[in-house]
mmCIF file of C-alpha atoms in Angstrom:
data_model
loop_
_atom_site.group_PDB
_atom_site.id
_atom_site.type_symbol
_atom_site.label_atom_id
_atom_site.label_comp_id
_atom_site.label_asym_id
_atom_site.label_seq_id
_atom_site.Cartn_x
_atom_site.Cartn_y
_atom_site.Cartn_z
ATOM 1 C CA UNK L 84 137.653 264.381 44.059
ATOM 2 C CA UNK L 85 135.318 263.548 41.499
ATOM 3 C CA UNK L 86 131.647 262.212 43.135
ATOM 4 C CA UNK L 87 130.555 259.035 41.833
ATOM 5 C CA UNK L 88 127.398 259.425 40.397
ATOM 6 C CA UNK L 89 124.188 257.473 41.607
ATOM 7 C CA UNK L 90 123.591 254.373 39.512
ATOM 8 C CA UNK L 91 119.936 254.382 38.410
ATOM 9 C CA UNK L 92 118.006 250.724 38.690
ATOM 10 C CA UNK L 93 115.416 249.876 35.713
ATOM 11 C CA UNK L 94 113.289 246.940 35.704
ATOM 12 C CA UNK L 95 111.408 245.563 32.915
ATOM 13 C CA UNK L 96 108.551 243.732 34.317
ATOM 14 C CA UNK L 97 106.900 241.467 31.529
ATOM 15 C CA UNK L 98 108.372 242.215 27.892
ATOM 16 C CA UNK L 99 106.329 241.118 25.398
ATOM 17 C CA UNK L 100 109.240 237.382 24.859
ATOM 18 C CA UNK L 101 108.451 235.150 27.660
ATOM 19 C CA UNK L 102 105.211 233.341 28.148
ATOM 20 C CA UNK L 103 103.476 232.319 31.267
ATOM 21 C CA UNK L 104 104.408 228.809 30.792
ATOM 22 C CA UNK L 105 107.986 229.809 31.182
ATOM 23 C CA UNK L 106 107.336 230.614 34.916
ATOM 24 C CA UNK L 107 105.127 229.953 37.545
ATOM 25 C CA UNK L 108 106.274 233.413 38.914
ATOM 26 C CA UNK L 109 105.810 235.058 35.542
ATOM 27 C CA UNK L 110 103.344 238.629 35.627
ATOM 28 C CA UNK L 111 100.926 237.491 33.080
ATOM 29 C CA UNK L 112 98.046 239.592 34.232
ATOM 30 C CA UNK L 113 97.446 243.326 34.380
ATOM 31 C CA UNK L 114 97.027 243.266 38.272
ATOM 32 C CA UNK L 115 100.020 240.966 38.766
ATOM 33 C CA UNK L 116 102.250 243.243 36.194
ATOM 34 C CA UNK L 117 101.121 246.282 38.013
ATOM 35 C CA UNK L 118 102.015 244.256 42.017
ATOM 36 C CA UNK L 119 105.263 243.736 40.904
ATOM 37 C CA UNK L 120 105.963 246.990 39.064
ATOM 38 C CA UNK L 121 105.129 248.211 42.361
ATOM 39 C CA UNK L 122 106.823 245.958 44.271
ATOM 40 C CA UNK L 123 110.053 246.325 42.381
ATOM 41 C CA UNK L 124 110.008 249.869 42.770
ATOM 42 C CA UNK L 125 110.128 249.762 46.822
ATOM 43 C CA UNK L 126 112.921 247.404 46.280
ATOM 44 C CA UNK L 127 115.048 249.995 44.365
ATOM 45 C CA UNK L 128 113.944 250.699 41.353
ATOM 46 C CA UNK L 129 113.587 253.936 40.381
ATOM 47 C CA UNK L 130 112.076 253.259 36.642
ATOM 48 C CA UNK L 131 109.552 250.502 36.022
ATOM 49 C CA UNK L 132 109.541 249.870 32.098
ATOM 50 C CA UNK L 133 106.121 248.276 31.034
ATOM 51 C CA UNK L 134 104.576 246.260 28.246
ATOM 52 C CA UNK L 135 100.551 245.481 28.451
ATOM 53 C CA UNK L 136 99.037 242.090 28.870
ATOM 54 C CA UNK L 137 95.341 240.517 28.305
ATOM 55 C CA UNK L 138 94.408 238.212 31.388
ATOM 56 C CA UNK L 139 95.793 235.024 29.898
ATOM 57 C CA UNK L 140 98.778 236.706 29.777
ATOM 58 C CA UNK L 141 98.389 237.350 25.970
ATOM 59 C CA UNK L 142 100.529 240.962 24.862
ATOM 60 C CA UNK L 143 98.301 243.654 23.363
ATOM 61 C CA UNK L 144 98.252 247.014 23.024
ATOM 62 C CA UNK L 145 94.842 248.467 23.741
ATOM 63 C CA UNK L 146 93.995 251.143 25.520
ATOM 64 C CA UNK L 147 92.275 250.144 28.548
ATOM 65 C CA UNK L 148 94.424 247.246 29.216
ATOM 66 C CA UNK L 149 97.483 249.998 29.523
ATOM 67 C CA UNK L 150 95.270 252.709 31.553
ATOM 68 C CA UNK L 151 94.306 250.090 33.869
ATOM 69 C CA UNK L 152 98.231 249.035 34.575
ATOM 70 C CA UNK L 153 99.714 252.537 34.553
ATOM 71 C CA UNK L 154 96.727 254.042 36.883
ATOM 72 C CA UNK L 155 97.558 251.020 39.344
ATOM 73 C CA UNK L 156 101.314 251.968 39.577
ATOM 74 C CA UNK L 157 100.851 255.421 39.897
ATOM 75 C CA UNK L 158 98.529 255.250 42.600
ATOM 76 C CA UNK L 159 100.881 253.162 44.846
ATOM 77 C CA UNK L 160 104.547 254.276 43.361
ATOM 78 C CA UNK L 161 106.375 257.517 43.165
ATOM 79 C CA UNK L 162 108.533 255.496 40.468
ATOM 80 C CA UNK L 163 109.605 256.969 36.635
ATOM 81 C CA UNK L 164 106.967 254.707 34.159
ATOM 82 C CA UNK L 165 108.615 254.080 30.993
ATOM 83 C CA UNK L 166 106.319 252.385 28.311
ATOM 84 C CA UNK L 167 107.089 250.080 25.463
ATOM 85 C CA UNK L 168 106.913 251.391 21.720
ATOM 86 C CA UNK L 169 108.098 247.489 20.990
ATOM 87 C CA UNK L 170 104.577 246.173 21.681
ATOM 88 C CA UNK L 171 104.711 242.728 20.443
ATOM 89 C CA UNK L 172 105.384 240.867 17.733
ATOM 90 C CA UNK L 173 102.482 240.701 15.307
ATOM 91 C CA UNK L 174 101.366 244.600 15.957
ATOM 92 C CA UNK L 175 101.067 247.126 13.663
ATOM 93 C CA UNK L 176 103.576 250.300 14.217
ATOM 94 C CA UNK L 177 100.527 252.179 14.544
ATOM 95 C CA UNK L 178 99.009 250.647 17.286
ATOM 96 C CA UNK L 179 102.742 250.200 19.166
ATOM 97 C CA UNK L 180 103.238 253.971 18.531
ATOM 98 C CA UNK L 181 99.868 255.242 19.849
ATOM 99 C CA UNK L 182 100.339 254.309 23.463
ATOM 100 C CA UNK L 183 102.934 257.566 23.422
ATOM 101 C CA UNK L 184 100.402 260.488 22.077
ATOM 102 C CA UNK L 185 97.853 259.176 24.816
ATOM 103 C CA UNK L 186 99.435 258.670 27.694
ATOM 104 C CA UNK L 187 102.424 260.979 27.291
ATOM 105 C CA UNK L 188 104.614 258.775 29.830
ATOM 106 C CA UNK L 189 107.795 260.266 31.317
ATOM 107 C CA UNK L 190 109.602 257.768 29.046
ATOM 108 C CA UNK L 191 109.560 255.107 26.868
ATOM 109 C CA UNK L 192 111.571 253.447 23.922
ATOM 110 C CA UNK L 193 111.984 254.042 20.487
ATOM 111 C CA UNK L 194 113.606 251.425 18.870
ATOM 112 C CA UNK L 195 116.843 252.586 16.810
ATOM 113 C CA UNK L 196 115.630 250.522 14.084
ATOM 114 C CA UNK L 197 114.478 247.657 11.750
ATOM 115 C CA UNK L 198 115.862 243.717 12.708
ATOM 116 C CA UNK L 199 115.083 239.995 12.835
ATOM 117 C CA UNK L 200 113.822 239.738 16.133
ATOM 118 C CA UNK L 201 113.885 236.303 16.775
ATOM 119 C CA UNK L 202 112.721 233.712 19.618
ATOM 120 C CA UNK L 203 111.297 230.927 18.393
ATOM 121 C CA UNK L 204 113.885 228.746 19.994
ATOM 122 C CA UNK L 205 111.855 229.451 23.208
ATOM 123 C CA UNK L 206 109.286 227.250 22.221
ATOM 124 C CA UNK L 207 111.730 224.414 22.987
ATOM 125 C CA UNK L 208 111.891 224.600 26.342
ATOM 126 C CA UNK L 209 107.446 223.956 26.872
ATOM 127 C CA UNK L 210 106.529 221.010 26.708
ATOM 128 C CA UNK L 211 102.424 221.223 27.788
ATOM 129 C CA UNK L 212 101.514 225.295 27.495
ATOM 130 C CA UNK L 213 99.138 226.322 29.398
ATOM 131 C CA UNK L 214 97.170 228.775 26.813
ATOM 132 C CA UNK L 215 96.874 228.019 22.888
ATOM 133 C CA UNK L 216 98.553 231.448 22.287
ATOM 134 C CA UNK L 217 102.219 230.726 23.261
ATOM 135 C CA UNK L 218 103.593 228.218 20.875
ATOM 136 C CA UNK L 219 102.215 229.908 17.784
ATOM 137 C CA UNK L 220 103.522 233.081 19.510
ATOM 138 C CA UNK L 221 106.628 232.320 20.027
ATOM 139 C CA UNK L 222 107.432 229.887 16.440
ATOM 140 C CA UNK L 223 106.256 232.943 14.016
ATOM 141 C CA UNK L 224 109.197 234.624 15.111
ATOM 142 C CA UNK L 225 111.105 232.993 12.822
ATOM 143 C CA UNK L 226 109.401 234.757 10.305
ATOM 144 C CA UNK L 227 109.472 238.209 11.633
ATOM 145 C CA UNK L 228 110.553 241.518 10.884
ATOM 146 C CA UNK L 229 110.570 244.141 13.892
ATOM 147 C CA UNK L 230 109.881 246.730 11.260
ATOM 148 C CA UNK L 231 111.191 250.821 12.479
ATOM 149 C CA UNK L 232 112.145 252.294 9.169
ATOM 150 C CA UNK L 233 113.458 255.553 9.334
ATOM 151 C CA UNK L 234 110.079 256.999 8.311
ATOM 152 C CA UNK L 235 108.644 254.868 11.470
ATOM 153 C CA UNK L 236 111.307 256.409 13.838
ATOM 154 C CA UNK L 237 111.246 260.393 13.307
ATOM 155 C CA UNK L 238 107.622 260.066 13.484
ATOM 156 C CA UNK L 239 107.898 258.070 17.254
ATOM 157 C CA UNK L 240 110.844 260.284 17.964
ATOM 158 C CA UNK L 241 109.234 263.698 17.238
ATOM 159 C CA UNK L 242 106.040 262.477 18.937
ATOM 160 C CA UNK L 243 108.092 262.087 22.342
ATOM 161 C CA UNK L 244 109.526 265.468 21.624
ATOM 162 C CA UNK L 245 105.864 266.507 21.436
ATOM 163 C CA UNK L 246 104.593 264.987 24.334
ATOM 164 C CA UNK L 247 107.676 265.600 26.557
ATOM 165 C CA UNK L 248 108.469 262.096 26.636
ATOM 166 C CA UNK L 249 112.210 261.158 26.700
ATOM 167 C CA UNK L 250 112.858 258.553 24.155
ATOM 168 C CA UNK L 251 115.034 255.376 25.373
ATOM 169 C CA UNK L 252 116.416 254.513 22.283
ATOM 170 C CA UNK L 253 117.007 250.974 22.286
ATOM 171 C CA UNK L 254 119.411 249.384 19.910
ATOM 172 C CA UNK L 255 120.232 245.670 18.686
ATOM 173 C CA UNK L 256 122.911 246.335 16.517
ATOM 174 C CA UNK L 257 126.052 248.937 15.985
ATOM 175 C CA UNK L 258 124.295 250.117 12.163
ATOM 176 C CA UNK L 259 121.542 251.540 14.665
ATOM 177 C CA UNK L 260 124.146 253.941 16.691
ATOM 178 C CA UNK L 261 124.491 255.500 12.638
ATOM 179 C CA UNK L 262 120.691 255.700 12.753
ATOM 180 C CA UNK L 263 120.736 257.974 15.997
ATOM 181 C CA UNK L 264 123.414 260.237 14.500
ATOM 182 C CA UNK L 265 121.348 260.633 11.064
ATOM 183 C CA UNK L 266 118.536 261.981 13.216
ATOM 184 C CA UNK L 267 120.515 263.935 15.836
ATOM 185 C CA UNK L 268 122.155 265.774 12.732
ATOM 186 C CA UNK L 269 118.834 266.573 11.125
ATOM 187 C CA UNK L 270 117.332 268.193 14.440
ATOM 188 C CA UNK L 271 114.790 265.258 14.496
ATOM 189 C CA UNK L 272 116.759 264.088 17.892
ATOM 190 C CA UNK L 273 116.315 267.352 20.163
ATOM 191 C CA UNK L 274 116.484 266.024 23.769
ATOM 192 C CA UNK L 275 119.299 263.761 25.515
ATOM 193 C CA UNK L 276 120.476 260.758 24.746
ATOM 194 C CA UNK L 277 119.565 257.584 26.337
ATOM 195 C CA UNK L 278 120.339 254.611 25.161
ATOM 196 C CA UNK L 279 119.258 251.282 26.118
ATOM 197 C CA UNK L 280 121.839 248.141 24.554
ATOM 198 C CA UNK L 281 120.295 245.084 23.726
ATOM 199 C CA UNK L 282 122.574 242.436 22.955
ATOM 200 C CA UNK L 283 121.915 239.022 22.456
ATOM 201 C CA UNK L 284 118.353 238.912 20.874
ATOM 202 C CA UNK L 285 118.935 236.126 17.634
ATOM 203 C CA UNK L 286 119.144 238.640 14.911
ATOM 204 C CA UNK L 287 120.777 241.502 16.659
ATOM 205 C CA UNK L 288 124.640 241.922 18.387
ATOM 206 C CA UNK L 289 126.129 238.841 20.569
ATOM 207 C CA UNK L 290 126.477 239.447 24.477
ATOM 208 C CA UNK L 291 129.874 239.616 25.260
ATOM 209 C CA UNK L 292 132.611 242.273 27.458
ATOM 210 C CA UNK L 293 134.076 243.034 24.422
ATOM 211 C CA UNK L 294 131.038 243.196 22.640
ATOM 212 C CA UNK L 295 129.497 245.722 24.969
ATOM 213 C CA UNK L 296 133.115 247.821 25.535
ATOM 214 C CA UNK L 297 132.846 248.144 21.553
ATOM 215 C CA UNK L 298 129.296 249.829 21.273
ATOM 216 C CA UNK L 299 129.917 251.904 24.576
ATOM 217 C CA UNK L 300 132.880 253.531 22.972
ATOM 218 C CA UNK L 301 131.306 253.727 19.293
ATOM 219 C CA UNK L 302 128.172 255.350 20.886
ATOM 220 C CA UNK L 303 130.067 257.895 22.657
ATOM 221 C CA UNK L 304 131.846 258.873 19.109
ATOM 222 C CA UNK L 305 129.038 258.923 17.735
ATOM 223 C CA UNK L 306 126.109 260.709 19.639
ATOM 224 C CA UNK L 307 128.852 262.577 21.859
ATOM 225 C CA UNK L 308 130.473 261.639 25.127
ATOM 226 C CA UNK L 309 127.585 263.389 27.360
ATOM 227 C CA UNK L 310 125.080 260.680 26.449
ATOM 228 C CA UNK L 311 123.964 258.559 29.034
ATOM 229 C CA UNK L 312 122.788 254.588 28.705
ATOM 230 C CA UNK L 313 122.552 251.166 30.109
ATOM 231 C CA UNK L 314 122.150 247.619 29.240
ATOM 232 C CA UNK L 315 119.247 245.059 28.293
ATOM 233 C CA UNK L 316 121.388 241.483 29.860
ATOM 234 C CA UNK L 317 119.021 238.898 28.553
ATOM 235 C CA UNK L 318 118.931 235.179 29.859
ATOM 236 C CA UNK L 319 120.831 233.802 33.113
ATOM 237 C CA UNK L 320 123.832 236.340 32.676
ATOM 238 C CA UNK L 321 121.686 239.246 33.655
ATOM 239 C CA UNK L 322 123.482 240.666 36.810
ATOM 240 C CA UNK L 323 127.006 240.095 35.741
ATOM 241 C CA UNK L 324 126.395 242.264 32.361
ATOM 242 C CA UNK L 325 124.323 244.798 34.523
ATOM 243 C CA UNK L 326 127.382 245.078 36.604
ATOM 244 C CA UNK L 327 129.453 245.827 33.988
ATOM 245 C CA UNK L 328 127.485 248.241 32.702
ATOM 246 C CA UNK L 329 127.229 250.456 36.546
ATOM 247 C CA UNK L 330 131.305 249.858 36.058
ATOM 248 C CA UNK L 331 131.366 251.289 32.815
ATOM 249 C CA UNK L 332 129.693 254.246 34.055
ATOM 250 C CA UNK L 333 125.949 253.077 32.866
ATOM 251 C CA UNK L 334 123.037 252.718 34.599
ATOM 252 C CA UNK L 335 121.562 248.695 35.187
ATOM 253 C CA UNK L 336 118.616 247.037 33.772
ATOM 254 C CA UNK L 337 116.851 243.803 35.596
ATOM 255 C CA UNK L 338 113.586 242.330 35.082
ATOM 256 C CA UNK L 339 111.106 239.368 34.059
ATOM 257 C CA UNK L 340 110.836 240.752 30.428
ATOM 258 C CA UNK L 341 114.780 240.204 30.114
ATOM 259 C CA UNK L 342 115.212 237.051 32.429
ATOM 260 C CA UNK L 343 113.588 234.632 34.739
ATOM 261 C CA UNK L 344 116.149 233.395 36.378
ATOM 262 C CA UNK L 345 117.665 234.714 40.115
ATOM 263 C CA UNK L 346 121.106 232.073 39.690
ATOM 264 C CA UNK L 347 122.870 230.990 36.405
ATOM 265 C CA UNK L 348 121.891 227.206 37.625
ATOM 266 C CA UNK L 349 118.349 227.685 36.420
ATOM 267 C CA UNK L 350 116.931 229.008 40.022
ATOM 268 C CA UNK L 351 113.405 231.759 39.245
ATOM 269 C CA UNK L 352 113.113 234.342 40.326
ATOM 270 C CA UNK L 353 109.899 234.304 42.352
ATOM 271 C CA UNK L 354 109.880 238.252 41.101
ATOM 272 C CA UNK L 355 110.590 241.238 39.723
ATOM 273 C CA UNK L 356 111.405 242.738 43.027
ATOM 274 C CA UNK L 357 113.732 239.800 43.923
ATOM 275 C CA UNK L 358 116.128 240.916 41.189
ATOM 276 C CA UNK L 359 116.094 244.249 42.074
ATOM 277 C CA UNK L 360 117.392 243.572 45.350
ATOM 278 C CA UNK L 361 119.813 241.256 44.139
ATOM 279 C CA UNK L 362 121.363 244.056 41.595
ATOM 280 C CA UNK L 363 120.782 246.503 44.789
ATOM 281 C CA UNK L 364 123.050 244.227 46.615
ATOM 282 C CA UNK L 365 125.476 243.769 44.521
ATOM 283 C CA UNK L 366 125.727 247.780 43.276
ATOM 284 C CA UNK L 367 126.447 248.515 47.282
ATOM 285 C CA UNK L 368 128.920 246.448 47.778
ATOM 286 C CA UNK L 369 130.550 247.901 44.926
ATOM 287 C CA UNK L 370 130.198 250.759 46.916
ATOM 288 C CA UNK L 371 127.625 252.494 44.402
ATOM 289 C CA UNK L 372 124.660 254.654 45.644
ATOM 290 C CA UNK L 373 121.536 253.978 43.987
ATOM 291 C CA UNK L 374 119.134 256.557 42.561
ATOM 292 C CA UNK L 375 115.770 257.301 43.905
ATOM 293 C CA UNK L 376 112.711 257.608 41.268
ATOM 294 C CA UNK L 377 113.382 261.635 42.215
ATOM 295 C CA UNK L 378 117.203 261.880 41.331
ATOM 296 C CA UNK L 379 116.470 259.273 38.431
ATOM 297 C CA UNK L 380 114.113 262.201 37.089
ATOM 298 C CA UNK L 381 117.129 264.842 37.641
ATOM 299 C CA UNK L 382 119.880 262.674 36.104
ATOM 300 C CA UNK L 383 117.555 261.944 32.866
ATOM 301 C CA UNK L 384 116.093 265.435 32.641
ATOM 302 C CA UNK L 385 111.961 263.963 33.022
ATOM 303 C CA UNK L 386 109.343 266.070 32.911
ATOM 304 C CA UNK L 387 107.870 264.648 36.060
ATOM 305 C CA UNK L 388 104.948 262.235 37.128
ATOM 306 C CA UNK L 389 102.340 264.843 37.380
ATOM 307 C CA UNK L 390 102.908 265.228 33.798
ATOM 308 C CA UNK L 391 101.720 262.479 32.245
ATOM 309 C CA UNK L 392 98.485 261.506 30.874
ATOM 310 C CA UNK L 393 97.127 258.944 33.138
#
């Protein structure tokens, strides 16, 4: 008999999409991002995936503002930091790309290439915002280009393989999987394969079984049946993709960067951690063990936390 593998849990704890208008429960802040990074982690989550935030919630990309989050999770987590190379919209590639050659995290993503990334629609839903920044934020996405040309990606792609970081590609579209393979065949790709699907952003693939099924088999045919990947489920359907995903022989994604919600009727989520328990819940009664941070750095072939640069 065949032994199940362990399912490892991700979650994404602020994203650089949702605003702190959106939820009262939102991690704006550097301390709160790092409380519930933590906190998620002793829920069950073996892999905390992080973007940087100014105190008013604000995304950037500096430096400090990353040191001071990463330092705060390692200190009180044994948990696998991944780190954004999506930044935010309105950031250079250079300054969304540097975070990798000076921290040298475990992990982080590299985006499998160039799209519309659109949210504006977003904007909709606030009606009195509680910082100037969020509804020009959000409406000049309608006029945005998430640029990763392929001169952008070998460079992020070769600096992971430098720094010992494994890359999480994640892609929007199917064209993207063709992306992968172009760089796999030219040696640029030299570690596993990870992949992170992220359907339903406006300007990339719909959400849908079928949908997923499709780029699941595609990927396989195309990077090889050995790769390994998982699922960004975006919005209030969130656990019931991440579920198919784990039955599909993935590993599951939550998080505040992907969804505020804890119930399709428009409940919150009062955290990052709440989520995680609710995927936890669900994965073991599906009879699926989950991963610790430890067999999460086996399964993905990490370097290890005493490894990185922070």
């Amino acid at each position: 008999m065949i032994k199940q593998k362990k399912v490892v849990i991700s979650a994404a704890i602020t994203g650089a999409i949702h605003t702190p208008s959106m939820s009262p429960y939102f991690p704006a802040s550097p301390e709160q991002i790092a409380n519930q990074a933590v906190d998620a982690a002793k829920a069950g989550a073996a892999v905390v995936h992080i973007h940087a935030r100014r105190a008013d919630g604000m995304p950037v990309g500096d430096f400090e503002t990353f040191r001071t989050i990463l330092s705060a999770i390692k200190r009180e987590s044994n948990a696998v930091i991944g780190i954004t190379t999506g930044g935010a919209n309105g950031m250079s590639t250079e300054e969304r790309f540097s975070v990798i050659k000076e921290f040298q995290p475990e992990m982080a993503s590299a985006n499998g290439g160039s799209m519309n990334f659109c949210y504006h629609k977003l904007a909709d839903g606030i009606k009195d915002p509680l910082h100037e920044w969020e509804m020009p934020y959000l409406l000049r996405t309608y006029d945005n280009v998430f640029k990763n040309t392929f001169q952008d990606m070998e460079y992020c792609i070769s600096m992971m393989n430098k720094c010992g970081t494994l890359p999480e590609y994640e892609v929007f579209d199917y064209g993207q999987l063709s992306n992968l393979a172009f760089f796999k065949k030219n040696g640029v790709i030299t570690q596993p394969i990870y992949i992170q699907f992220v359907p339903g952003v406006m300007g990339g693939f719909p959400m849908s079984s079928e949908g997923m099924m499709f780029m699941i088999d595609q990927a396989k045919k195309i990077l090889g049946p050995d790769i390994q990947y998982s699922t960004v489920a975006g919005g209030r359907r969130m656990f019931r993709y991440s579920t198919m995903m784990a039955l599909q022989g993935g590993n599951v994604r939550v998080g505040m960067e992907d969804g505020l919600y804890i119930h399709p009727n428009g409940e919150l989520a009062v955290d990052n951690a709440a989520q995680v328990r609710k995927i936890r819940r669900i994965l073991e009664a599906l009879d699926f063990e989950i991963a610790s941070p430890e067999e999460a750095r086996e399964m993905l072939h990490l370097k290890g936390g005493d490894k990185v640069n922070f």
